[in-house]
Tab-separated table of C-alpha atoms in Angstrom:
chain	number	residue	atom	x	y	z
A	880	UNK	CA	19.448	23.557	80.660
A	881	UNK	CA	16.166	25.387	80.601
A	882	UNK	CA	16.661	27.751	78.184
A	883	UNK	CA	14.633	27.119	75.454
A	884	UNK	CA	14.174	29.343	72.257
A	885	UNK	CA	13.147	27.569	68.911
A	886	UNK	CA	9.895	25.726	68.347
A	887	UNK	CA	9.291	22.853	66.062
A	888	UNK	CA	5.497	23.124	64.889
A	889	UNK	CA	3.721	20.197	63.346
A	890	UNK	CA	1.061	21.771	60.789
A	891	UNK	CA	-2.883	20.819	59.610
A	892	UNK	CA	-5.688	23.118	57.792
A	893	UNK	CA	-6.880	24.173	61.220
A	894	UNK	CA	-6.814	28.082	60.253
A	895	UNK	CA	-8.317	27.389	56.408
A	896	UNK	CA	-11.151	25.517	57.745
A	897	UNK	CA	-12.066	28.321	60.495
A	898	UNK	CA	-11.711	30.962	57.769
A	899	UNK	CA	-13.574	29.751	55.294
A	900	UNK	CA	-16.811	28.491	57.525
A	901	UNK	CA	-19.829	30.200	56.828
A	902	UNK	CA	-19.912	32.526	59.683
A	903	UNK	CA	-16.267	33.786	58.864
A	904	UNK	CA	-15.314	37.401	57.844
A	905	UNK	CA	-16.259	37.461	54.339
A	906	UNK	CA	-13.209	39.882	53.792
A	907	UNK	CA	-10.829	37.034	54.878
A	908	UNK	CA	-12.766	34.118	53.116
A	909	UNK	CA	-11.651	35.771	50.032
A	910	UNK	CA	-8.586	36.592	50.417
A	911	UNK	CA	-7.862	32.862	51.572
A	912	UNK	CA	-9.670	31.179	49.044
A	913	UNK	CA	-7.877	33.465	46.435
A	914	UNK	CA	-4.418	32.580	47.913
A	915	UNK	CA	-3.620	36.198	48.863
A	916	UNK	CA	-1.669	35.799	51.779
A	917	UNK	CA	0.296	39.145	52.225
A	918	UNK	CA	-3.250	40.882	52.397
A	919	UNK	CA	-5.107	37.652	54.445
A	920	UNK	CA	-1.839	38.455	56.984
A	921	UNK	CA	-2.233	41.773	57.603
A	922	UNK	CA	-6.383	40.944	58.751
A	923	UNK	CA	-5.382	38.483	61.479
A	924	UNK	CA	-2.849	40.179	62.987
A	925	UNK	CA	-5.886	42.692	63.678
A	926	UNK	CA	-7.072	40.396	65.539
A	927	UNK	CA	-5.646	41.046	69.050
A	928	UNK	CA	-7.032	38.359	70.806
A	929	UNK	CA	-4.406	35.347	69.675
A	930	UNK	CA	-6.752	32.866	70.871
A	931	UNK	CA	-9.689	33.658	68.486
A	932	UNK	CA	-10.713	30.289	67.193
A	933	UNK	CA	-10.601	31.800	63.515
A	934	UNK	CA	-6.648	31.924	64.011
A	935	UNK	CA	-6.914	28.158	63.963
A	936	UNK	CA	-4.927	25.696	66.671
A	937	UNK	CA	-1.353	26.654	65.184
A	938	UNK	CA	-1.682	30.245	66.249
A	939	UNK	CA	-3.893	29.427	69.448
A	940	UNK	CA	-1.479	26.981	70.258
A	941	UNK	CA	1.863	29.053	69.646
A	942	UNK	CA	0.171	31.886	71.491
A	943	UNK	CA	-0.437	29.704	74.962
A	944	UNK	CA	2.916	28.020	74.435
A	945	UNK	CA	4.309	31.772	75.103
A	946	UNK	CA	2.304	33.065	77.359
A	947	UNK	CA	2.452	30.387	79.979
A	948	UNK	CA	6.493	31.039	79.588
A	949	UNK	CA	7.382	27.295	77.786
A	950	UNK	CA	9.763	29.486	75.523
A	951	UNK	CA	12.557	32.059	77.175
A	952	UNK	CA	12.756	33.928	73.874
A	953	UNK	CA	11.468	33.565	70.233
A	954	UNK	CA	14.539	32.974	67.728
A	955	UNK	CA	13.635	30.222	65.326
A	956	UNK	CA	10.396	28.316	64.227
A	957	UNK	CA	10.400	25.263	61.743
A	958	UNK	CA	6.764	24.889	60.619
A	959	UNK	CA	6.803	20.792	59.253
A	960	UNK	CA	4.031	21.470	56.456
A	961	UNK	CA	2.461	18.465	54.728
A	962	UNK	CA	3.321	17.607	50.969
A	963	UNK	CA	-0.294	19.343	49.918
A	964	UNK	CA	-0.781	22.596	48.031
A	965	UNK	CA	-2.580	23.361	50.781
A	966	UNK	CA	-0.104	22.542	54.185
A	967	UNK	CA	2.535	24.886	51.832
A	968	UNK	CA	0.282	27.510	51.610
A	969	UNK	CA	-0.683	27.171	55.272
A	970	UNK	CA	3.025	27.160	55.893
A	971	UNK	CA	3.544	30.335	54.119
A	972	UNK	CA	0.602	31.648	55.527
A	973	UNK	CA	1.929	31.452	58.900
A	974	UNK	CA	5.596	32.358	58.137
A	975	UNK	CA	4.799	35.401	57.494
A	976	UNK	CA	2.299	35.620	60.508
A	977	UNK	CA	5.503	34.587	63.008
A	978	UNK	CA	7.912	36.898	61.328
A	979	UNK	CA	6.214	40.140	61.756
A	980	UNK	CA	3.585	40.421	64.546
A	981	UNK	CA	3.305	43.396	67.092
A	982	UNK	CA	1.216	40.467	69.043
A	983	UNK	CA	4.082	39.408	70.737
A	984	UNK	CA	4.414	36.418	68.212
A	985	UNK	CA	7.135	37.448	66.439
A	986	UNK	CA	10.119	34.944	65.683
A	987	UNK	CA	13.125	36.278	64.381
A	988	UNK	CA	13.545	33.513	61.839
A	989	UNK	CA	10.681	31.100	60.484
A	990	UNK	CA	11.538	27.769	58.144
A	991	UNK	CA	8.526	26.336	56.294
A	992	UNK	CA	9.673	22.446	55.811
A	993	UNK	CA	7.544	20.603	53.329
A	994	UNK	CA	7.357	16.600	54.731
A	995	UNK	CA	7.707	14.844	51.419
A	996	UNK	CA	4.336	12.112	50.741
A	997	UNK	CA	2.874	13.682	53.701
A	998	UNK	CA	-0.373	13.101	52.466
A	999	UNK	CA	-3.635	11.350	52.302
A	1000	UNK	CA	-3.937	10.844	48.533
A	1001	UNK	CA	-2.021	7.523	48.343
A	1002	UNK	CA	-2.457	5.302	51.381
A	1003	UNK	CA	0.829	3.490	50.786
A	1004	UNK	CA	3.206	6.304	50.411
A	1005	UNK	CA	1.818	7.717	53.552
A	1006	UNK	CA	1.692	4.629	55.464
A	1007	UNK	CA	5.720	3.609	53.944
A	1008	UNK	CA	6.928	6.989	53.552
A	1009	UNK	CA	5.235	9.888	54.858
A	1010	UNK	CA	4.602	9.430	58.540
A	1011	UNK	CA	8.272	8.382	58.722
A	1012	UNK	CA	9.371	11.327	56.883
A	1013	UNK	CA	7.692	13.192	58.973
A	1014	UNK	CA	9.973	11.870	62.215
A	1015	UNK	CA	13.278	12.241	60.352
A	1016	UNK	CA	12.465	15.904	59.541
A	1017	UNK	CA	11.436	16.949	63.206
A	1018	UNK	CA	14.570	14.794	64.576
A	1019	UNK	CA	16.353	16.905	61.927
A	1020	UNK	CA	15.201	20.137	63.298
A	1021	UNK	CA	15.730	18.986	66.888
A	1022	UNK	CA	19.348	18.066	66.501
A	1023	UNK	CA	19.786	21.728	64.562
A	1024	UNK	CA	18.537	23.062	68.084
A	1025	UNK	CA	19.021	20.666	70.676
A	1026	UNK	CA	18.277	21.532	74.379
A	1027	UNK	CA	17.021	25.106	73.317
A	1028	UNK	CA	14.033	23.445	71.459
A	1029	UNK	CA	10.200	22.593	72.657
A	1030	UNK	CA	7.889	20.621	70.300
A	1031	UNK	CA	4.331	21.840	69.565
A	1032	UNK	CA	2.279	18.662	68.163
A	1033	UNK	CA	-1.089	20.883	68.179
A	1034	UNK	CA	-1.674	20.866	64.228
A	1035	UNK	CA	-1.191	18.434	61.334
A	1036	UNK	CA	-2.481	14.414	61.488
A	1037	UNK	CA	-3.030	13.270	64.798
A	1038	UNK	CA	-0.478	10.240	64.068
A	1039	UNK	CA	1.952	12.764	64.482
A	1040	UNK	CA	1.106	13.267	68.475
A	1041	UNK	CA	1.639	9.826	69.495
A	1042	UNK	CA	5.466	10.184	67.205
A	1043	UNK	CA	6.189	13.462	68.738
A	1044	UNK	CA	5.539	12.433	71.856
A	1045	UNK	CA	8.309	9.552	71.509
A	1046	UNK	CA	10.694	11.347	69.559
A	1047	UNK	CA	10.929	14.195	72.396
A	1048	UNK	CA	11.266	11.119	74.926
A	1049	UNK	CA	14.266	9.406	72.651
A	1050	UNK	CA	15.602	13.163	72.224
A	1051	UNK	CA	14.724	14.680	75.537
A	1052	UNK	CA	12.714	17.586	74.245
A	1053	UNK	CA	9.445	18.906	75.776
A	1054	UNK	CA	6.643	17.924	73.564
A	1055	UNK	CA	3.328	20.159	74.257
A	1056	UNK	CA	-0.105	20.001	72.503
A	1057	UNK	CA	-3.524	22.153	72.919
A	1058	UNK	CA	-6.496	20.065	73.072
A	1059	UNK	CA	-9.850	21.418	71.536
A	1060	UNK	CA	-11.722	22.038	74.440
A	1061	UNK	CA	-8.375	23.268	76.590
A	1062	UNK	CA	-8.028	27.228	77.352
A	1063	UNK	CA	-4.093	26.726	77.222
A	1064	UNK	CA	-1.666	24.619	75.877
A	1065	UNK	CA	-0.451	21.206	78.345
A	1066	UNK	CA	3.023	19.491	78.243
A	1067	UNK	CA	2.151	15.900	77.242
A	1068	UNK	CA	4.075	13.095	79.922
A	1069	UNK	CA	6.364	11.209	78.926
A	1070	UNK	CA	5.476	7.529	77.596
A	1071	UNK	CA	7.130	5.089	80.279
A	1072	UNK	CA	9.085	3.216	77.903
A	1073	UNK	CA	12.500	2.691	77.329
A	1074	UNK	CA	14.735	1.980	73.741
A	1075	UNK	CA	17.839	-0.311	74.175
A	1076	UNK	CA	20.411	0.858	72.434
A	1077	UNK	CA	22.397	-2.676	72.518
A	1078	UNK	CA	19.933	-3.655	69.912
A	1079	UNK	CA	21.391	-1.543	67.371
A	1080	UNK	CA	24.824	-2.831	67.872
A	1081	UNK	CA	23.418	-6.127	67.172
A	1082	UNK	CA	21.513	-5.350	64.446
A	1083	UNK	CA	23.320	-2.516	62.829
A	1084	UNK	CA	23.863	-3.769	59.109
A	1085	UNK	CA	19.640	-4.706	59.196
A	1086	UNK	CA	18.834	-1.014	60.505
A	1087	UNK	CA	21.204	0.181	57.899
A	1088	UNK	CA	19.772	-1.689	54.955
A	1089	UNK	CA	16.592	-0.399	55.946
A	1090	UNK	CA	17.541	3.314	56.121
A	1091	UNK	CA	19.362	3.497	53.004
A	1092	UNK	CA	17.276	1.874	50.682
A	1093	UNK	CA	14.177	3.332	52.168
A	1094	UNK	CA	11.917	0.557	50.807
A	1095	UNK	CA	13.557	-3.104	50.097
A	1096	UNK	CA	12.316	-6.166	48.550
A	1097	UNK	CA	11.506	-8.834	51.292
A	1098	UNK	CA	13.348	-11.364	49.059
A	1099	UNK	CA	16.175	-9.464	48.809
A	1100	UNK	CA	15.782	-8.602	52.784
A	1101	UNK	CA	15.680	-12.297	53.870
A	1102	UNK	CA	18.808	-13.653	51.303
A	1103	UNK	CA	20.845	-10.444	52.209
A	1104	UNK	CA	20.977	-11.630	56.385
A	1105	UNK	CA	20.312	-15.056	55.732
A	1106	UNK	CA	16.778	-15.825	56.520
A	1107	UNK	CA	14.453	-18.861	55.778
A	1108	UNK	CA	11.751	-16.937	55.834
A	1109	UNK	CA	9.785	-13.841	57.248
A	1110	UNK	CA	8.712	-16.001	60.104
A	1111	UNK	CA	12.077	-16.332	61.098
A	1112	UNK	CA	13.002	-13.139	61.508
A	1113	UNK	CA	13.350	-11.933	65.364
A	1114	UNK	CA	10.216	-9.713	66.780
A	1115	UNK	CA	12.558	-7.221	68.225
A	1116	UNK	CA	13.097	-6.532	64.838
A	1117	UNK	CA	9.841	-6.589	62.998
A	1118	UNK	CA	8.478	-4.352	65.593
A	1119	UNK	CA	10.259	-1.617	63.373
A	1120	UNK	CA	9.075	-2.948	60.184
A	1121	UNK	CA	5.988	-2.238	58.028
A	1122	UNK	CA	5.551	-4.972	55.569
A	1123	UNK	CA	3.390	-4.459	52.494
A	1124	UNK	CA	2.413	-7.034	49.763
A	1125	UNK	CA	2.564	-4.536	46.419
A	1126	UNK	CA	1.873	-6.086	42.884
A	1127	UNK	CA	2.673	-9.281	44.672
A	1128	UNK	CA	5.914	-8.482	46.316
A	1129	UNK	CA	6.439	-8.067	50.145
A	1130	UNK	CA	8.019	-4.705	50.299
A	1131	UNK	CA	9.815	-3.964	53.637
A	1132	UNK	CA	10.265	-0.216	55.229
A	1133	UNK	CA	11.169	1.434	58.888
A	1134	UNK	CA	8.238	2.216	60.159
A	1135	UNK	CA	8.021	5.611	62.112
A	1136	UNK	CA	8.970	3.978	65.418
A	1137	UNK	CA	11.822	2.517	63.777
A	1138	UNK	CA	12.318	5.640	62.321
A	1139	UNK	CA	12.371	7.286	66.019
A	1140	UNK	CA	14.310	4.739	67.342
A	1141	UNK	CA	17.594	5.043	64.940
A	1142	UNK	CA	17.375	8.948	65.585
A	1143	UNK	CA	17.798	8.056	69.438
A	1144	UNK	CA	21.139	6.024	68.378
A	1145	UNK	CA	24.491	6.998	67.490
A	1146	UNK	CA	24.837	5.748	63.773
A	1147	UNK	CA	27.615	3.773	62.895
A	1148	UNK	CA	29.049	4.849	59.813
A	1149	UNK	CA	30.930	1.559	59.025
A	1150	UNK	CA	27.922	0.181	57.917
A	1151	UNK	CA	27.979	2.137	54.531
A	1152	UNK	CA	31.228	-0.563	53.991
A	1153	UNK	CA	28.866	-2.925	52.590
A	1154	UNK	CA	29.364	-3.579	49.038
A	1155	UNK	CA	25.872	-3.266	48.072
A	1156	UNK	CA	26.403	0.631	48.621
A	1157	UNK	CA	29.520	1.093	46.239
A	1158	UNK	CA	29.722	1.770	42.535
A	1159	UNK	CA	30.379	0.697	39.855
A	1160	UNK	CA	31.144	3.394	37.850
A	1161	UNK	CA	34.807	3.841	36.241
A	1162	UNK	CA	36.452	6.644	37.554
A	1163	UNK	CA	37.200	8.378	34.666
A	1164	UNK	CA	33.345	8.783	34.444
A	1165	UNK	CA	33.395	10.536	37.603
A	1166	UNK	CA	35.043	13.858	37.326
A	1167	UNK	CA	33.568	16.493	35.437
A	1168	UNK	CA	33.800	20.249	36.048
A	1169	UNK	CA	33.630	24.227	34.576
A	1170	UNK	CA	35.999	25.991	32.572
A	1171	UNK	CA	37.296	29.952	32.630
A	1172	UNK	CA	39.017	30.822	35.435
A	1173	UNK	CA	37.784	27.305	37.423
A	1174	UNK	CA	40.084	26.036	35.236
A	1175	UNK	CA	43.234	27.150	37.416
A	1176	UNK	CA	41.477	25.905	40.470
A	1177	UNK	CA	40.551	22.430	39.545
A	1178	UNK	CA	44.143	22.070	38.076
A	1179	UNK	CA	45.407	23.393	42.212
A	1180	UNK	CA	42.801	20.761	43.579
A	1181	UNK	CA	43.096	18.111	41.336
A	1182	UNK	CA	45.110	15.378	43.471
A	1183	UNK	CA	42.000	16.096	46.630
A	1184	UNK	CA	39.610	15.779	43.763
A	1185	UNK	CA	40.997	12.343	42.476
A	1186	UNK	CA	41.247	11.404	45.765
A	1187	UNK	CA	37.206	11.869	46.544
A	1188	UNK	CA	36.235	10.282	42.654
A	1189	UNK	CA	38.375	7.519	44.039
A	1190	UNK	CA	35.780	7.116	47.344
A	1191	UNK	CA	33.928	3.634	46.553
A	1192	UNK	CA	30.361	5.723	47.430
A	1193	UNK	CA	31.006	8.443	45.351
A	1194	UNK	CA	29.496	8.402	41.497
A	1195	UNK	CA	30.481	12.106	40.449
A	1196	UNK	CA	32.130	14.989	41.211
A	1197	UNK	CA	31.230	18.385	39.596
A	1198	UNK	CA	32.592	21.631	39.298
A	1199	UNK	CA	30.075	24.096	38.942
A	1200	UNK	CA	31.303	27.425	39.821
A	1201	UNK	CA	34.607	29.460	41.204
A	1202	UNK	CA	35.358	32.658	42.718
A	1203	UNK	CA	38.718	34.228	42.543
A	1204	UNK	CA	38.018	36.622	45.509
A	1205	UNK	CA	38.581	34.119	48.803
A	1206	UNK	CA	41.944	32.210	49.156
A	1207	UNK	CA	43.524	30.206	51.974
A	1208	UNK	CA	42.933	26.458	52.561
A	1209	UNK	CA	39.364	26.458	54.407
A	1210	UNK	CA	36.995	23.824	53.046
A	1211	UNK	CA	33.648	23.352	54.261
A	1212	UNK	CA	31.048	20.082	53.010
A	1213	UNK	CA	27.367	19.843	53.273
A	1214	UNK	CA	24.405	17.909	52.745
A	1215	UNK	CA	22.125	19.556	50.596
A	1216	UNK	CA	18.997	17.612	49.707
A	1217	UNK	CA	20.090	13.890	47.914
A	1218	UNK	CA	23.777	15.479	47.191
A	1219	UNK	CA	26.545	16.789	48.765
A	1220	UNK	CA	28.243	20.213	48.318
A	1221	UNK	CA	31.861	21.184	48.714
A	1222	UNK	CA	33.255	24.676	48.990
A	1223	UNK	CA	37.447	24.327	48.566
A	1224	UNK	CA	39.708	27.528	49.460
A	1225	UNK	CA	43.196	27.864	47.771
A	1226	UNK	CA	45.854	30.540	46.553
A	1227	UNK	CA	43.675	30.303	43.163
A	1228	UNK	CA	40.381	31.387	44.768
A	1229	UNK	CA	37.639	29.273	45.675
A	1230	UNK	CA	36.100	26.211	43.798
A	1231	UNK	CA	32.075	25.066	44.517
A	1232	UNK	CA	31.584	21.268	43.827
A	1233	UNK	CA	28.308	18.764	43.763
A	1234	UNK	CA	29.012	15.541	44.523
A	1235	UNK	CA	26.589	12.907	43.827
A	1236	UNK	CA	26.522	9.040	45.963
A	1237	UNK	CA	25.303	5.607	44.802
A	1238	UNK	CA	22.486	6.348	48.167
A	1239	UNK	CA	20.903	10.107	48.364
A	1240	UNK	CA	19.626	9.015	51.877
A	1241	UNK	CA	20.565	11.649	54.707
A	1242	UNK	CA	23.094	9.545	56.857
A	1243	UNK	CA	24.747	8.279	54.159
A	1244	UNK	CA	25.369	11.417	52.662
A	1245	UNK	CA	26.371	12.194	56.409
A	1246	UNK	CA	28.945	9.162	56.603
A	1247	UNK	CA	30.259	9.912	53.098
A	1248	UNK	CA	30.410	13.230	54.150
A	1249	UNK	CA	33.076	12.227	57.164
A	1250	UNK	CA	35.055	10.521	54.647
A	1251	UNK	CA	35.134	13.191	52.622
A	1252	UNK	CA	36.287	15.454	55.378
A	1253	UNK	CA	39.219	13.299	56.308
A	1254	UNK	CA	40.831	13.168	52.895
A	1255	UNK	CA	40.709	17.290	52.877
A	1256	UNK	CA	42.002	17.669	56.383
A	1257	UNK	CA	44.710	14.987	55.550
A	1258	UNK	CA	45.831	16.741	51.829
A	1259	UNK	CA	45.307	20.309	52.558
């Protein structure tokens, strides 16, 4: 399928620098510096030609990526910012550049997503966190679009290149990127290499540990699967792992190619079975909820209710709203963030629920999630 019509941007400072170099439109300068960006907009959209260096490589960029016909129409754009005051303002910058342009650059919808420790202030946090994060949200926007979506790896930190360029291979999604001294924007080939997905099988519960808990104590690491020592530890393994002494503690973490490689695999959700990832909590801790009218429909949903406090993952469900307009039995569940959220339909009117895990990361919420979704098909 060819068709492609959303575009995941990485994002850098490209357009700030140009604008606020010497020779810049004073005008402009101002407005930038100043942080005016409905009025800083509306000056470089006057600028007709979109591959005026002072639009920085973002706009360039977007502007060959269209022209040379790599997108068949312009729906969505997901602009991965960095975790700076500057990438979000960037980000917002350009939002509203893509939303509105008589250029021919308009997108009908454009997401700024901030990449959480995306940045150069703290070397570990970047090196542990960032760079990875960075993976999982651009695998995150892929799988939102897949097969209609392109990758532009133009702006942002030039790690980011070599991941996109292996995420789109693990994904199958065109990655393209506009070089400094290049006139137009050029697909960049696929790396000839190859992930083997019979090492997840094998490893599963290690790849799982890792993704949950983010970060993990390398003592912890080696008692939990029964090694002597790091040494010990297989290299097709510690090829995925950044290890990092910290106030004299190994700390183990994916690193971004093990971060691309477990968004290539299909993630087995037994692995949240472990007992290191259930609580402890009593369960009549775990239900709380609103009162009014929600009263009625928590008393309709109570037995489905129970029957999620009684999950082994799940710390708390909350009521924290109703509506007495929609009825029926529809449910719907989401991940929202380091949560879940739960919409329930019934003769009373509608209830809205948080629910809150012993893990906040993303597939476990997901797996939880399932679980979740069988109980309400099953009751309702």
């Amino acid at each position: 399928m060819n068709y492609k019509d959303t575009l995941i941007c990485t994002v850098g400072a490209s357009l700030w620098t140009n604008v606020t170099k010497p020779n810049a439109p004073e005008q402009l300068k101002q407005l930038i510096q100043c942080k005016n960006i409905s009025d800083a907009v509306q000056i470089l959209k006057k600028i007709t030609n979109p591959h005026d260096r002072i639009l920085g490589a973002e706009i360039n960029s977007v502007a060959s990526l269209v022209e040379k016909g790599f997108l068949s129409s312009r729906q969505q754009m997901f602009l991965l910012v960095s975790d700076t005051e500057k990438g979000e303002f960037i980000g917002d910058l350009l939002k509203e550049y893509f939303l509105k342009n008589e250029n021919g650059l308009d997108f009908k919808s454009v997401e700024v997503v901030k990449v959480d420790k995306l940045n150069d202030e703290n070397r570990f946090e970047f090196k542990f966190h960032g760079l990875r994060n960075l993976v999982r949200e651009m695998a995150n926007c892929v799988k939102d679009s897949l097969g209609r979506c392109v990758i532009n790896a133009t702006g942002g930190y030039k790690a980011a290149i070599a991941y996109a360029v292996l995420l789109g291979q693990a994904l199958n999604v065109p990655v393209y990127y506009l070089f400094e001294t290049f006139d137009e924007i050029i697909e960049l080939l696929p790396i000839p290499v190859r992930f083997d997905p019979d090492l997840y099988r094998k490893y599963s519960k290690i790849f799982s540990m890792l993704e949950y808990m983010n970060v993990v104590e390398e003592t912890r690491f080696l008692k939990k699967f029964s090694f002597a020592s790091w040494a010990s530890v297989p290299e097709e393994i510690k090829i995925f792992v950044e290890r990092e002494p910290i106030d004299a503690q190994y700390q183990l973490a994916l690193n971004p190619l093990g971060q691309i490689y477990l968004e290539s695999v299909e993630w087995d959700c037994s692995t949240i079975d472990d007992q290191d990832y259930k609580t402890s909590k009593p369960f009549s801790e775990k239900i709380t909820g609103s009162g009014g009218h929600a009263i009625k429909i928590r008393e309709y949903n109570e037995k489905i209710i129970q029957d999620i406090a009684k999950l082994p993952w799940v710390e708390l469900v909350s009521m924290t709203g109703s509506s007495e307009i929609e009825s029926g039995d529809a449910f719907r569940v989401w991940v929202e963030k380091d949560h879940l959220k739960m919409a329930l339909n019934s003769k009373k009117g509608t209830g809205f629920y948080i629910i809150q895990t012993t893990i906040k990361n993303q597939k476990f919420l997901e797996c939880v999630k399932k679980k979740i979704e069988e109980i309400l098909q099953e009751r309702r």
